[in-house]
PDB file of C-alpha atoms in Angstrom:
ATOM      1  CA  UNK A   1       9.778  11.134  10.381  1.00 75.00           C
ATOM      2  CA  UNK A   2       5.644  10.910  10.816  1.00 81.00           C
ATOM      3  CA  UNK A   3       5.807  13.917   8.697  1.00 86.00           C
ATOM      4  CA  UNK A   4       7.656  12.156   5.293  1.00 89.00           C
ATOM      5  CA  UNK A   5       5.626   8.965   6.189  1.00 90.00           C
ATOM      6  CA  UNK A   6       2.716  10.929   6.184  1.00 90.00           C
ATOM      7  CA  UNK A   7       3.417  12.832   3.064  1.00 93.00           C
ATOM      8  CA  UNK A   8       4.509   9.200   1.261  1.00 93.00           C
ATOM      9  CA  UNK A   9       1.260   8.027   2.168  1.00 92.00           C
ATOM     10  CA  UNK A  10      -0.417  10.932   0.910  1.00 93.00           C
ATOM     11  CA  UNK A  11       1.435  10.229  -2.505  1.00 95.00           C
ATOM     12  CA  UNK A  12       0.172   7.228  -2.914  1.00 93.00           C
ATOM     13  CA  UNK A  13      -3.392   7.974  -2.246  1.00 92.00           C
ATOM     14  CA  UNK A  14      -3.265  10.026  -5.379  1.00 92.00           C
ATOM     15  CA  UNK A  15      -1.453   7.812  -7.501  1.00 92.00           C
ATOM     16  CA  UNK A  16      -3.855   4.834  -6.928  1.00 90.00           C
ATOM     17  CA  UNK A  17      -6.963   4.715  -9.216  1.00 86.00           C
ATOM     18  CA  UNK A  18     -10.689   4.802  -7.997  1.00 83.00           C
ATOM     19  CA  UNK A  19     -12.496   1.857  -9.741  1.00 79.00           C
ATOM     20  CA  UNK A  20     -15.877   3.656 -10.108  1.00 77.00           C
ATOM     21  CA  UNK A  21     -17.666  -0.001 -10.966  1.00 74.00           C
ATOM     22  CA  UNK A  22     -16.722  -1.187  -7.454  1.00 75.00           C
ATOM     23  CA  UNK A  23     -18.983   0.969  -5.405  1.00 73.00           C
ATOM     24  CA  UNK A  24     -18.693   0.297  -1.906  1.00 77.00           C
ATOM     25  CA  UNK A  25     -15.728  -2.239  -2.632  1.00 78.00           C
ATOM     26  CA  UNK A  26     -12.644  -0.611  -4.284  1.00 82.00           C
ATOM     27  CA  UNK A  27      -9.571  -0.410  -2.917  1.00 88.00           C
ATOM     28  CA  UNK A  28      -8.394   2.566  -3.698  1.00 90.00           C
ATOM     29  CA  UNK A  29     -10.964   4.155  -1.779  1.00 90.00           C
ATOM     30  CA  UNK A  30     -10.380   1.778   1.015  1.00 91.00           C
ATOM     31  CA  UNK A  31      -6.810   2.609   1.284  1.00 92.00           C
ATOM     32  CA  UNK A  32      -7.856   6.573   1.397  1.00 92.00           C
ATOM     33  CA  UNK A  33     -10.206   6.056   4.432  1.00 92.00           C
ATOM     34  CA  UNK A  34      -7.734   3.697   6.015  1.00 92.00           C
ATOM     35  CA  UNK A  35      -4.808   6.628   5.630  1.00 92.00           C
ATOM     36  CA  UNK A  36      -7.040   9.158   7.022  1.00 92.00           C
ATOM     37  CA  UNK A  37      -7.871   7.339   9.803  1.00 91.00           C
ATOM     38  CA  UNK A  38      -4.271   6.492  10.739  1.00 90.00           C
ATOM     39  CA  UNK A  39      -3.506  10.125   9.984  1.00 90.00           C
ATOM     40  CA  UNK A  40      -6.181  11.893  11.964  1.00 88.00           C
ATOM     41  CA  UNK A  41      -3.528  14.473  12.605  1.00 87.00           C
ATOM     42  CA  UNK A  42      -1.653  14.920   9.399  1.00 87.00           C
ATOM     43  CA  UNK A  43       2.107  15.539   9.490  1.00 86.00           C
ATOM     44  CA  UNK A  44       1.346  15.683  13.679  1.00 86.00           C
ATOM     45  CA  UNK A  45       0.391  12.042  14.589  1.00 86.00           C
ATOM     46  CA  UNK A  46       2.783  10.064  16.446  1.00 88.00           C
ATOM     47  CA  UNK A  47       2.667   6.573  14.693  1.00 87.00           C
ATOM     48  CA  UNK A  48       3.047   3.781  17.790  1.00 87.00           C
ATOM     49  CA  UNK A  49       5.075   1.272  15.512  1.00 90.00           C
ATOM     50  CA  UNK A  50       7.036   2.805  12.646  1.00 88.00           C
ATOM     51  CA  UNK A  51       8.523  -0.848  11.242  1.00 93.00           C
ATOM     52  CA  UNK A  52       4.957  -1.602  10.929  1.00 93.00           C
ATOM     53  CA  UNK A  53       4.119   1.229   9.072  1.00 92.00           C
ATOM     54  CA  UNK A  54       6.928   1.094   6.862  1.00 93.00           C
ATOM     55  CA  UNK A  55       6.018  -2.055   6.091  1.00 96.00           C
ATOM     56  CA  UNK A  56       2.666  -1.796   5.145  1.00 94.00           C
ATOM     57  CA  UNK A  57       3.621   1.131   3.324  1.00 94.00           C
ATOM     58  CA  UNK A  58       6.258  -0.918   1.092  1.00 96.00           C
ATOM     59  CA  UNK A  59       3.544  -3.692   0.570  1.00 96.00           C
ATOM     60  CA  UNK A  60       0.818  -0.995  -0.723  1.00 95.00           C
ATOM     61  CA  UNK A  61       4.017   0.803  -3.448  1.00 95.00           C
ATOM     62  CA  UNK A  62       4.529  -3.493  -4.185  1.00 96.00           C
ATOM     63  CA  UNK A  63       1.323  -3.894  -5.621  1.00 94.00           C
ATOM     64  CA  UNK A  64       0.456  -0.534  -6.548  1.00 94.00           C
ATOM     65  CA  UNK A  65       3.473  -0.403  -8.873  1.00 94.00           C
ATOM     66  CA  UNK A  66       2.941  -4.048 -10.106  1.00 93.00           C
ATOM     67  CA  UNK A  67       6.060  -5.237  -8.570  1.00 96.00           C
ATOM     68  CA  UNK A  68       5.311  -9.095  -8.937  1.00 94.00           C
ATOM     69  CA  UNK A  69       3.853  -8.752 -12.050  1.00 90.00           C
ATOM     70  CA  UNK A  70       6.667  -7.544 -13.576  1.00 93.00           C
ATOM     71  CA  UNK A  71       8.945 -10.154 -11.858  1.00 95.00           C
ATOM     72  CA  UNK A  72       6.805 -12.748 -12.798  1.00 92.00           C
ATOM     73  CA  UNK A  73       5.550 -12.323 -16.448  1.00 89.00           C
ATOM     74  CA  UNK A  74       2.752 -14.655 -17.491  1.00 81.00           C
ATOM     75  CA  UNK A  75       3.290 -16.518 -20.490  1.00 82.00           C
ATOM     76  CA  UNK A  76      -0.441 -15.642 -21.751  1.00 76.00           C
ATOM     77  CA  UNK A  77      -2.925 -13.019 -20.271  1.00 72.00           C
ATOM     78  CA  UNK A  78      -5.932 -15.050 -19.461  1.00 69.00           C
ATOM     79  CA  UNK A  79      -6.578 -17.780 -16.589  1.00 70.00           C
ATOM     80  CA  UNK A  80      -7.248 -21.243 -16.535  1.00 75.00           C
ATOM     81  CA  UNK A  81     -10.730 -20.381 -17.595  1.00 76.00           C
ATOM     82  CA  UNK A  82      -9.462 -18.178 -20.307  1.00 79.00           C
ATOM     83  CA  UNK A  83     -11.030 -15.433 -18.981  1.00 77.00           C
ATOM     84  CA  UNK A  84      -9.429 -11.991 -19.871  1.00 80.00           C
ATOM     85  CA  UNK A  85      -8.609  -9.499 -17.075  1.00 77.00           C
ATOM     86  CA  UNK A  86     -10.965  -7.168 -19.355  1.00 78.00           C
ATOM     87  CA  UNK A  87     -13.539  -9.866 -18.866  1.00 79.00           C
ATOM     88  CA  UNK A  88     -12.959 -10.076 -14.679  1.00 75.00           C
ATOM     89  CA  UNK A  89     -13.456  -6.674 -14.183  1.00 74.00           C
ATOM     90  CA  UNK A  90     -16.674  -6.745 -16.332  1.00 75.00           C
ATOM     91  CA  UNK A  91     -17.941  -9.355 -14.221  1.00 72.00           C
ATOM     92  CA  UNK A  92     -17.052  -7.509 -10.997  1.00 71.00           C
ATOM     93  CA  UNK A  93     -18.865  -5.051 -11.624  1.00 73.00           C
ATOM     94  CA  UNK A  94     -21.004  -3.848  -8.565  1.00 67.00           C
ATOM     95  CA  UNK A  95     -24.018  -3.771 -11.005  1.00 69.00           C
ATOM     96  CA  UNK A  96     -23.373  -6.890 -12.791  1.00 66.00           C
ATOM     97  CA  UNK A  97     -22.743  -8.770  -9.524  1.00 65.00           C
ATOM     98  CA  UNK A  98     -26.493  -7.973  -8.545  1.00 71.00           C
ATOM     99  CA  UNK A  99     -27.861  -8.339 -11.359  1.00 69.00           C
ATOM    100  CA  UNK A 100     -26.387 -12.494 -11.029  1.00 67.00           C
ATOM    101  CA  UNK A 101     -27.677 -12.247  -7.315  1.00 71.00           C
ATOM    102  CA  UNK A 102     -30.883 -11.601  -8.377  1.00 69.00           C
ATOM    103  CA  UNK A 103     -30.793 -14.358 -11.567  1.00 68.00           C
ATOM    104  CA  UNK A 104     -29.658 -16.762  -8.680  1.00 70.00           C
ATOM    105  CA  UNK A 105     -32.601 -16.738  -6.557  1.00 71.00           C
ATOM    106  CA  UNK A 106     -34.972 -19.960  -7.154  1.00 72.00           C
ATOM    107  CA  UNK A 107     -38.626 -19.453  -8.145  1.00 71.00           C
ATOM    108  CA  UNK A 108     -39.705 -20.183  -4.358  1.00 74.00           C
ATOM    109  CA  UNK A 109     -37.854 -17.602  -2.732  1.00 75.00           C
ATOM    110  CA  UNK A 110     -39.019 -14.956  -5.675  1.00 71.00           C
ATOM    111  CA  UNK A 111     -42.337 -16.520  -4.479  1.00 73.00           C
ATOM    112  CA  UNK A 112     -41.973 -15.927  -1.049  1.00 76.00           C
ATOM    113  CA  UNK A 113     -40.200 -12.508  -1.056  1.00 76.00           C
ATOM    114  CA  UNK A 114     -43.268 -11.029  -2.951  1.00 74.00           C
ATOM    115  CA  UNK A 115     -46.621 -12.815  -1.009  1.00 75.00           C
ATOM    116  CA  UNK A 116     -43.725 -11.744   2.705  1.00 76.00           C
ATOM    117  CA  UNK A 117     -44.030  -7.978   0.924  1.00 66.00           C
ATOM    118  CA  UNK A 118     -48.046  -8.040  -0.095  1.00 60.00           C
ATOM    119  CA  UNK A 119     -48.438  -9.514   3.645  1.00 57.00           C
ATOM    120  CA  UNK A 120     -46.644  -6.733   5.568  1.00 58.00           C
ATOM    121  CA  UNK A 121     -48.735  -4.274   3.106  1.00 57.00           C
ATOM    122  CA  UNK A 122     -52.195  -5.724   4.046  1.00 58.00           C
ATOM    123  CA  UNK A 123     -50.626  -5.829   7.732  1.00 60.00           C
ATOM    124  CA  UNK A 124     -50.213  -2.056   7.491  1.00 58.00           C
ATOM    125  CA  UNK A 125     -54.303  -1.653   6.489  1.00 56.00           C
TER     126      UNK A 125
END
């Protein structure tokens, strides 16, 4: 049975898309280091709990496949906001997410960051 919950697993890794504009924060890749830890042994590793697994395996093919979107159609595509899901995942962007961290920081802290960084230089001297 490890074997075919293995190779399900497996399946699924390949089916679920890599978000390149979530570096370091995607869930696809996530899931991919998470199977191959769990699976250190491939088809050979004797899984402790199998409910569990099955489980988490049926949650993952749930939203992987959409499952409650499709049982629960939305009326219009956009949020309270009226944000577009097009929108979001512009705005999640790893890039555009630093690029607001760095529009957030106040003048003094800008300030301090650069005399902290010409002080450590003239330590170095």
């Amino acid at each position: 049975m490890a074997a075919t919950r293995y190779r399900r697993f497996l399946k699924l890794c390949e089916e679920w898309p890599v978000e390149e504009t979530k570096r370091q924060r995607d869930l696809g890749i996530f899931l991919r280091q998470r199977v191959a830890q769990a699976f250190r042994e491939g088809e050979n590793t004797q899984i402790a709990d199998p409910e569990t697994c099955d489980q988490m395996y049926e949650s993952l093919l749930r939203i992987h496949t959409n499952y409650y979107k499709n049982k629960y159609p939305r009326l219009k595509e956009t949020s309270f906001t009226g944000v577009t899901v097009q929108d979001c995942k512009m705005i999640l962007a790893t890039d555009i997410l630093k690029q607001m961290e760095d529009m957030k920081k106040g003048t003094w802290k800008k300030l301090r960051e650069r005399f902290s960084a010409k002080k450590s230089e003239e330590d170095l001297k």
